[in-house]
Structure formats: C-alpha cells, structure tokens
Amino acid sequence: MTGLRAPLRLALLLMLLCAAPTVWAGPFVGQRLMTADHPPAAARNADGSTRLRVTVWYPAAGDDGAGTAPPVVRDAPPAAGGRRGVILLSHGFGGAAVAMGWFARTMAEAGYVVIGVDHPGNNGLEAMTKAGAALFFERPGDLRRAFDHVAADPVLGPMLDPGRVAAAGFSAGGFTALALGGARIEPGRLRRFCTANPDDGVCRPQLEFAVPIDEVLAMLDGESARARLAEIAATPPRPRIRALLVMAPAIVQALDPASLAAIDVETRLILGGADSVTPNATNGLAVAALVPRAHHQTIPDAGHYDFLTACAADAPNPLPFCAHQRQTAAAHRAAITAALDLFARTIGARTE
C-alpha cells in the first residue's frame, strides 16, 4: 500500500472487501465499522480531524453449517455466550485494518472479539502524512482509545472481557503490539541505529509512503513530539495485555531493550525468512533474544508482504505490494495456528 491516490485506494477496497466466498460453512462473523473521537489523531490526519476509524470483528448470531451468507456480515447481531477474549489488532505502515481481515475473521470465528483501527495519517484508505509516518509512538494509544470506544457501545461492549485482552500486529503493527505489552519507545535509539545502518530496511524510504528517515527523525526530535512522549510515558497503560502475537515486527530499534526484557507475557513471533523490509536480525530476532517468554518461528522464503491479504491473481489493478508476495498461504497458516494456540491458553474465547 503506497501513499495511495484515490484509484489505488478504490482498488484496495475492491480487492479486500469484494472477495468473499459465496458458500460458507462455519460460524458467522459480524463486522462493525465505527468512528471514535481521538484528539491525538488531529496531528496526523491530513484534514486535521480527531477521527479514528475502528473496525470490530466478532462472533455473530446465525446458523452454523453451509449456507449462502458471506463469512463477514456487516452489523450482524452478536452471538450469545457471555464475555469474550479481546484481541487488539494493529496493521502495518500504510496498511489498513481490513488488510488484516484474513487474521481477524479467523479469530472471530474462534470466538474472540477483534478490534482494529486505521492508524491516522498512516493507512492506505486515506491520505497519508509525514506526521502519520513519524509519530508512530501514538499507535498504541489509538488501540487503547478504540478499546474504550467499543467497551462503551451498548451492543458490543457487553461482549468484551477487559481482563482477557491480547495484542497482535504486523510490521509497524508488531511494534505497536510490543509497545502495548510494555516496551518503552526511545526515538533516540532509532536515530543512532539508522545513522550507523542507513541501508537497513527500516531506515530506508518505505514502499507504502516514501518519507526519508531524516524527516521522520526530525519530527520525532520536535518539541511537540517530545512533550507527547513524556505525556504517554506518564499515563498508566490499560487494558492489561496478557499475550502478544507479533508478525514481522518493524521499528524494533526504537524500543528500549531493558523494557523488552521486562515484558512478562507469552509472546509468539512469526517471521518471514526472505524479509528484507524488516530484517529479522535487527527486528524479530532481536525481540526473540530479549523477551523472556518469546518463541519465534520463521517461514522459509516468505517475504514481508506475505502477512497481508493475498492478492488475487487476476486483479485488474494490483497494488504495489502484490508483486512482493511469495508464500502468503504459509505465512497466514503459521500465524493463525500460533495465534489460536497462544490465545486459547492465555485469554480464552468465551466466559459462559
């Protein structure tokens, strides 16, 4: 997903939203699109609004078994069964919540409520901004605000169990999940790393939105960014995160190593063996070496973009990342298998 113009954003929507199968066997999944007011979004949204777009996937009422309904039913009534485990889901740089629908749908089918956001100024459905690219430390707060917004909803709120919350994410979303789990953000570390390693994939302009790293770092060094970082550091984190599922994490060099070593929840890392965008040595494997309860799995020959929704072979207007997909089925299978095992043991799907 590049700094997408309107025709490409339309292509993304068509590719991701219109590819539902016509026959479905299994539990129904509901999907609700919501908008939350989130003041920190104003500095990142191109229009200066405080809009935070939220997508929720959840177990929905409906008949099990084969039928003609699609697997995701917009605004379907929630399934009965008490409060559910919750997964906060963060997309990658320039992505969108819907681009992680392959993961979210499967988790909702298993009984979880999944809450995702389109991170302001850094999603492929709206105009991207330099602030959206640079102020990545705001990402965890986006998901905390989304959780509060959904919890206050009279229909979906009663489904959430605030004591059983996990985080999952891909790429910059993996960074977000780690920050939600307790990792502290130190932009100065990223500056030092990129000065010493300018050709590292994380330090180079990204396919999705080619902002030079020097401009990102300059914005992070600004007075307003420093003030926000201090404010965030002084804010008690909530909800408590009980498990982390991290796919091909990025920006790990902006995290304090001591805080990674202090993360005390089970963490699963799924990495692509051919990932040059977020090299494993400086990202995923660095996390695996520091987080005490981390386990990692590497998918041979998988590239970075294999953790996005698979592109249709006959797509009339394929997006730039489609040319970089290698082992999408294997990457998805590994992430889903690991997530179902991890979340079943740590947060559980349902309270009767």
PDB file of N, CA and C in Angstrom, residues 222-280:
ATOM      1  N   GLY A 222      11.171  16.964  17.453  1.00  0.00           N
ATOM      2  CA  GLY A 222      10.480  18.222  17.680  1.00  0.00           C
ATOM      3  C   GLY A 222       9.928  18.345  19.094  1.00  0.00           C
ATOM      4  N   GLU A 223       9.717  19.589  19.509  1.00  0.00           N
ATOM      5  CA  GLU A 223       9.263  19.839  20.876  1.00  0.00           C
ATOM      6  C   GLU A 223       7.918  19.192  21.166  1.00  0.00           C
ATOM      7  N   SER A 224       6.986  19.252  20.211  1.00  0.00           N
ATOM      8  CA  SER A 224       5.662  18.691  20.456  1.00  0.00           C
ATOM      9  C   SER A 224       5.727  17.172  20.583  1.00  0.00           C
ATOM     10  N   ALA A 225       6.578  16.533  19.765  1.00  0.00           N
ATOM     11  CA  ALA A 225       6.712  15.079  19.860  1.00  0.00           C
ATOM     12  C   ALA A 225       7.324  14.679  21.199  1.00  0.00           C
ATOM     13  N   ARG A 226       8.318  15.404  21.634  1.00  0.00           N
ATOM     14  CA  ARG A 226       8.933  15.077  22.931  1.00  0.00           C
ATOM     15  C   ARG A 226       7.945  15.249  24.073  1.00  0.00           C
ATOM     16  N   ALA A 227       7.120  16.294  23.976  1.00  0.00           N
ATOM     17  CA  ALA A 227       6.121  16.520  25.020  1.00  0.00           C
ATOM     18  C   ALA A 227       5.094  15.395  25.045  1.00  0.00           C
ATOM     19  N   ARG A 228       4.667  14.948  23.853  1.00  0.00           N
ATOM     20  CA  ARG A 228       3.695  13.858  23.800  1.00  0.00           C
ATOM     21  C   ARG A 228       4.293  12.560  24.338  1.00  0.00           C
ATOM     22  N   LEU A 229       5.550  12.289  24.014  1.00  0.00           N
ATOM     23  CA  LEU A 229       6.193  11.085  24.534  1.00  0.00           C
ATOM     24  C   LEU A 229       6.244  11.099  26.059  1.00  0.00           C
ATOM     25  N   ALA A 230       6.543  12.259  26.626  1.00  0.00           N
ATOM     26  CA  ALA A 230       6.574  12.358  28.092  1.00  0.00           C
ATOM     27  C   ALA A 230       5.183  12.146  28.678  1.00  0.00           C
ATOM     28  N   GLU A 231       4.173  12.698  28.017  1.00  0.00           N
ATOM     29  CA  GLU A 231       2.799  12.529  28.477  1.00  0.00           C
ATOM     30  C   GLU A 231       2.379  11.062  28.416  1.00  0.00           C
ATOM     31  N   ILE A 232       2.715  10.406  27.322  1.00  0.00           N
ATOM     32  CA  ILE A 232       2.359   8.995  27.164  1.00  0.00           C
ATOM     33  C   ILE A 232       3.064   8.147  28.217  1.00  0.00           C
ATOM     34  N   ALA A 233       4.347   8.439  28.454  1.00  0.00           N
ATOM     35  CA  ALA A 233       5.115   7.657  29.428  1.00  0.00           C
ATOM     36  C   ALA A 233       4.533   7.770  30.834  1.00  0.00           C
ATOM     37  N   ALA A 234       3.886   8.900  31.123  1.00  0.00           N
ATOM     38  CA  ALA A 234       3.319   9.112  32.458  1.00  0.00           C
ATOM     39  C   ALA A 234       1.899   8.569  32.591  1.00  0.00           C
ATOM     40  N   THR A 235       1.329   8.052  31.506  1.00  0.00           N
ATOM     41  CA  THR A 235      -0.047   7.554  31.530  1.00  0.00           C
ATOM     42  C   THR A 235      -0.055   6.064  31.834  1.00  0.00           C
ATOM     43  N   PRO A 236      -0.781   5.633  32.860  1.00  0.00           N
ATOM     44  CA  PRO A 236      -0.827   4.196  33.168  1.00  0.00           C
ATOM     45  C   PRO A 236      -1.400   3.412  31.987  1.00  0.00           C
ATOM     46  N   PRO A 237      -0.710   2.355  31.558  1.00  0.00           N
ATOM     47  CA  PRO A 237      -1.210   1.573  30.411  1.00  0.00           C
ATOM     48  C   PRO A 237      -2.422   0.733  30.792  1.00  0.00           C
ATOM     49  N   ARG A 238      -3.401   0.712  29.914  1.00  0.00           N
ATOM     50  CA  ARG A 238      -4.559  -0.145  30.088  1.00  0.00           C
ATOM     51  C   ARG A 238      -5.203  -0.343  28.726  1.00  0.00           C
ATOM     52  N   PRO A 239      -5.919  -1.405  28.497  1.00  0.00           N
ATOM     53  CA  PRO A 239      -6.081  -2.541  29.402  1.00  0.00           C
ATOM     54  C   PRO A 239      -4.788  -3.352  29.505  1.00  0.00           C
ATOM     55  N   ARG A 240      -4.724  -4.188  30.521  1.00  0.00           N
ATOM     56  CA  ARG A 240      -3.567  -5.048  30.661  1.00  0.00           C
ATOM     57  C   ARG A 240      -3.554  -6.061  29.517  1.00  0.00           C
ATOM     58  N   ILE A 241      -2.372  -6.227  28.912  1.00  0.00           N
ATOM     59  CA  ILE A 241      -2.214  -7.166  27.804  1.00  0.00           C
ATOM     60  C   ILE A 241      -1.646  -8.474  28.341  1.00  0.00           C
ATOM     61  N   ARG A 242      -2.295  -9.576  27.984  1.00  0.00           N
ATOM     62  CA  ARG A 242      -1.920 -10.881  28.536  1.00  0.00           C
ATOM     63  C   ARG A 242      -1.167 -11.777  27.559  1.00  0.00           C
ATOM     64  N   ALA A 243      -1.063 -11.411  26.293  1.00  0.00           N
ATOM     65  CA  ALA A 243      -0.325 -12.201  25.320  1.00  0.00           C
ATOM     66  C   ALA A 243      -0.062 -11.351  24.088  1.00  0.00           C
ATOM     67  N   LEU A 244       1.002 -11.685  23.350  1.00  0.00           N
ATOM     68  CA  LEU A 244       1.375 -10.931  22.158  1.00  0.00           C
ATOM     69  C   LEU A 244       1.617 -11.883  20.997  1.00  0.00           C
ATOM     70  N   LEU A 245       0.985 -11.584  19.858  1.00  0.00           N
ATOM     71  CA  LEU A 245       1.229 -12.302  18.604  1.00  0.00           C
ATOM     72  C   LEU A 245       1.801 -11.273  17.633  1.00  0.00           C
ATOM     73  N   VAL A 246       3.051 -11.440  17.257  1.00  0.00           N
ATOM     74  CA  VAL A 246       3.787 -10.415  16.525  1.00  0.00           C
ATOM     75  C   VAL A 246       4.260 -10.988  15.196  1.00  0.00           C
ATOM     76  N   MET A 247       3.833 -10.361  14.095  1.00  0.00           N
ATOM     77  CA  MET A 247       4.195 -10.803  12.753  1.00  0.00           C
ATOM     78  C   MET A 247       5.162  -9.817  12.117  1.00  0.00           C
ATOM     79  N   ALA A 248       6.354 -10.301  11.763  1.00  0.00           N
ATOM     80  CA  ALA A 248       7.347  -9.499  11.041  1.00  0.00           C
ATOM     81  C   ALA A 248       7.468  -8.084  11.605  1.00  0.00           C
ATOM     82  N   PRO A 249       7.833  -7.937  12.887  1.00  0.00           N
ATOM     83  CA  PRO A 249       7.819  -6.611  13.503  1.00  0.00           C
ATOM     84  C   PRO A 249       8.823  -5.654  12.893  1.00  0.00           C
ATOM     85  N   ALA A 250       8.468  -4.371  12.934  1.00  0.00           N
ATOM     86  CA  ALA A 250       9.326  -3.294  12.442  1.00  0.00           C
ATOM     87  C   ALA A 250       9.657  -2.341  13.586  1.00  0.00           C
ATOM     88  N   ILE A 251      10.572  -1.425  13.333  1.00  0.00           N
ATOM     89  CA  ILE A 251      10.925  -0.316  14.235  1.00  0.00           C
ATOM     90  C   ILE A 251      11.349  -0.818  15.615  1.00  0.00           C
ATOM     91  N   VAL A 252      11.843  -2.030  15.690  1.00  0.00           N
ATOM     92  CA  VAL A 252      12.267  -2.578  16.984  1.00  0.00           C
ATOM     93  C   VAL A 252      13.414  -1.767  17.568  1.00  0.00           C
ATOM     94  N   GLN A 253      14.232  -1.163  16.698  1.00  0.00           N
ATOM     95  CA  GLN A 253      15.370  -0.395  17.198  1.00  0.00           C
ATOM     96  C   GLN A 253      14.962   0.914  17.864  1.00  0.00           C
ATOM     97  N   ALA A 254      13.662   1.232  17.857  1.00  0.00           N
ATOM     98  CA  ALA A 254      13.172   2.397  18.608  1.00  0.00           C
ATOM     99  C   ALA A 254      12.662   2.002  19.988  1.00  0.00           C
ATOM    100  N   LEU A 255      12.850   0.736  20.370  1.00  0.00           N
ATOM    101  CA  LEU A 255      12.373   0.255  21.664  1.00  0.00           C
ATOM    102  C   LEU A 255      13.542   0.044  22.625  1.00  0.00           C
ATOM    103  N   ASP A 256      13.335   0.422  23.865  1.00  0.00           N
ATOM    104  CA  ASP A 256      14.345   0.258  24.906  1.00  0.00           C
ATOM    105  C   ASP A 256      14.550  -1.234  25.183  1.00  0.00           C
ATOM    106  N   PRO A 257      15.766  -1.759  25.016  1.00  0.00           N
ATOM    107  CA  PRO A 257      15.998  -3.191  25.241  1.00  0.00           C
ATOM    108  C   PRO A 257      15.632  -3.657  26.642  1.00  0.00           C
ATOM    109  N   ALA A 258      15.873  -2.822  27.643  1.00  0.00           N
ATOM    110  CA  ALA A 258      15.539  -3.223  29.014  1.00  0.00           C
ATOM    111  C   ALA A 258      14.035  -3.407  29.176  1.00  0.00           C
ATOM    112  N   SER A 259      13.252  -2.591  28.475  1.00  0.00           N
ATOM    113  CA  SER A 259      11.797  -2.730  28.587  1.00  0.00           C
ATOM    114  C   SER A 259      11.316  -3.979  27.852  1.00  0.00           C
ATOM    115  N   LEU A 260      11.977  -4.352  26.771  1.00  0.00           N
ATOM    116  CA  LEU A 260      11.642  -5.616  26.111  1.00  0.00           C
ATOM    117  C   LEU A 260      11.943  -6.784  27.033  1.00  0.00           C
ATOM    118  N   ALA A 261      13.066  -6.710  27.719  1.00  0.00           N
ATOM    119  CA  ALA A 261      13.447  -7.782  28.638  1.00  0.00           C
ATOM    120  C   ALA A 261      12.504  -7.883  29.825  1.00  0.00           C
ATOM    121  N   ALA A 262      11.740  -6.814  30.081  1.00  0.00           N
ATOM    122  CA  ALA A 262      10.813  -6.806  31.218  1.00  0.00           C
ATOM    123  C   ALA A 262       9.407  -7.271  30.840  1.00  0.00           C
ATOM    124  N   ILE A 263       9.149  -7.510  29.546  1.00  0.00           N
ATOM    125  CA  ILE A 263       7.826  -7.989  29.139  1.00  0.00           C
ATOM    126  C   ILE A 263       7.614  -9.388  29.696  1.00  0.00           C
ATOM    127  N   ASP A 264       6.565  -9.557  30.482  1.00  0.00           N
ATOM    128  CA  ASP A 264       6.351 -10.820  31.181  1.00  0.00           C
ATOM    129  C   ASP A 264       5.056 -11.489  30.732  1.00  0.00           C
ATOM    130  N   VAL A 265       4.817 -11.509  29.431  1.00  0.00           N
ATOM    131  CA  VAL A 265       3.683 -12.259  28.893  1.00  0.00           C
ATOM    132  C   VAL A 265       4.196 -13.134  27.769  1.00  0.00           C
ATOM    133  N   GLU A 266       3.484 -14.208  27.498  1.00  0.00           N
ATOM    134  CA  GLU A 266       3.898 -15.102  26.427  1.00  0.00           C
ATOM    135  C   GLU A 266       3.795 -14.366  25.096  1.00  0.00           C
ATOM    136  N   THR A 267       4.841 -14.481  24.308  1.00  0.00           N
ATOM    137  CA  THR A 267       4.956 -13.749  23.048  1.00  0.00           C
ATOM    138  C   THR A 267       5.344 -14.721  21.943  1.00  0.00           C
ATOM    139  N   ARG A 268       4.575 -14.705  20.865  1.00  0.00           N
ATOM    140  CA  ARG A 268       4.897 -15.527  19.698  1.00  0.00           C
ATOM    141  C   ARG A 268       5.241 -14.615  18.533  1.00  0.00           C
ATOM    142  N   LEU A 269       6.357 -14.906  17.884  1.00  0.00           N
ATOM    143  CA  LEU A 269       6.827 -14.139  16.734  1.00  0.00           C
ATOM    144  C   LEU A 269       6.801 -15.027  15.500  1.00  0.00           C
ATOM    145  N   ILE A 270       6.159 -14.527  14.435  1.00  0.00           N
ATOM    146  CA  ILE A 270       6.126 -15.220  13.155  1.00  0.00           C
ATOM    147  C   ILE A 270       6.888 -14.352  12.162  1.00  0.00           C
ATOM    148  N   LEU A 271       7.964 -14.898  11.589  1.00  0.00           N
ATOM    149  CA  LEU A 271       8.870 -14.117  10.759  1.00  0.00           C
ATOM    150  C   LEU A 271       8.971 -14.703   9.363  1.00  0.00           C
ATOM    151  N   GLY A 272       9.243 -13.833   8.399  1.00  0.00           N
ATOM    152  CA  GLY A 272       9.474 -14.282   7.031  1.00  0.00           C
ATOM    153  C   GLY A 272      10.952 -14.479   6.776  1.00  0.00           C
ATOM    154  N   GLY A 273      11.330 -15.643   6.281  1.00  0.00           N
ATOM    155  CA  GLY A 273      12.738 -15.935   6.066  1.00  0.00           C
ATOM    156  C   GLY A 273      13.374 -15.089   4.977  1.00  0.00           C
ATOM    157  N   ALA A 274      12.563 -14.503   4.087  1.00  0.00           N
ATOM    158  CA  ALA A 274      13.088 -13.679   2.996  1.00  0.00           C
ATOM    159  C   ALA A 274      12.669 -12.222   3.160  1.00  0.00           C
ATOM    160  N   ASP A 275      12.510 -11.777   4.390  1.00  0.00           N
ATOM    161  CA  ASP A 275      12.037 -10.420   4.668  1.00  0.00           C
ATOM    162  C   ASP A 275      13.210  -9.443   4.649  1.00  0.00           C
ATOM    163  N   SER A 276      13.245  -8.581   3.647  1.00  0.00           N
ATOM    164  CA  SER A 276      14.278  -7.544   3.580  1.00  0.00           C
ATOM    165  C   SER A 276      13.749  -6.175   3.993  1.00  0.00           C
ATOM    166  N   VAL A 277      12.446  -6.083   4.228  1.00  0.00           N
ATOM    167  CA  VAL A 277      11.841  -4.803   4.636  1.00  0.00           C
ATOM    168  C   VAL A 277      12.073  -4.562   6.121  1.00  0.00           C
ATOM    169  N   THR A 278      11.839  -5.582   6.922  1.00  0.00           N
ATOM    170  CA  THR A 278      12.137  -5.522   8.355  1.00  0.00           C
ATOM    171  C   THR A 278      13.074  -6.694   8.658  1.00  0.00           C
ATOM    172  N   PRO A 279      14.349  -6.532   8.401  1.00  0.00           N
ATOM    173  CA  PRO A 279      15.284  -7.651   8.550  1.00  0.00           C
ATOM    174  C   PRO A 279      15.165  -8.317   9.920  1.00  0.00           C
ATOM    175  N   ASN A 280      15.155  -9.623   9.928  1.00  0.00           N
ATOM    176  CA  ASN A 280      14.946 -10.352  11.169  1.00  0.00           C
ATOM    177  C   ASN A 280      16.034 -10.086  12.202  1.00  0.00           C
TER     178      ASN A 280
END
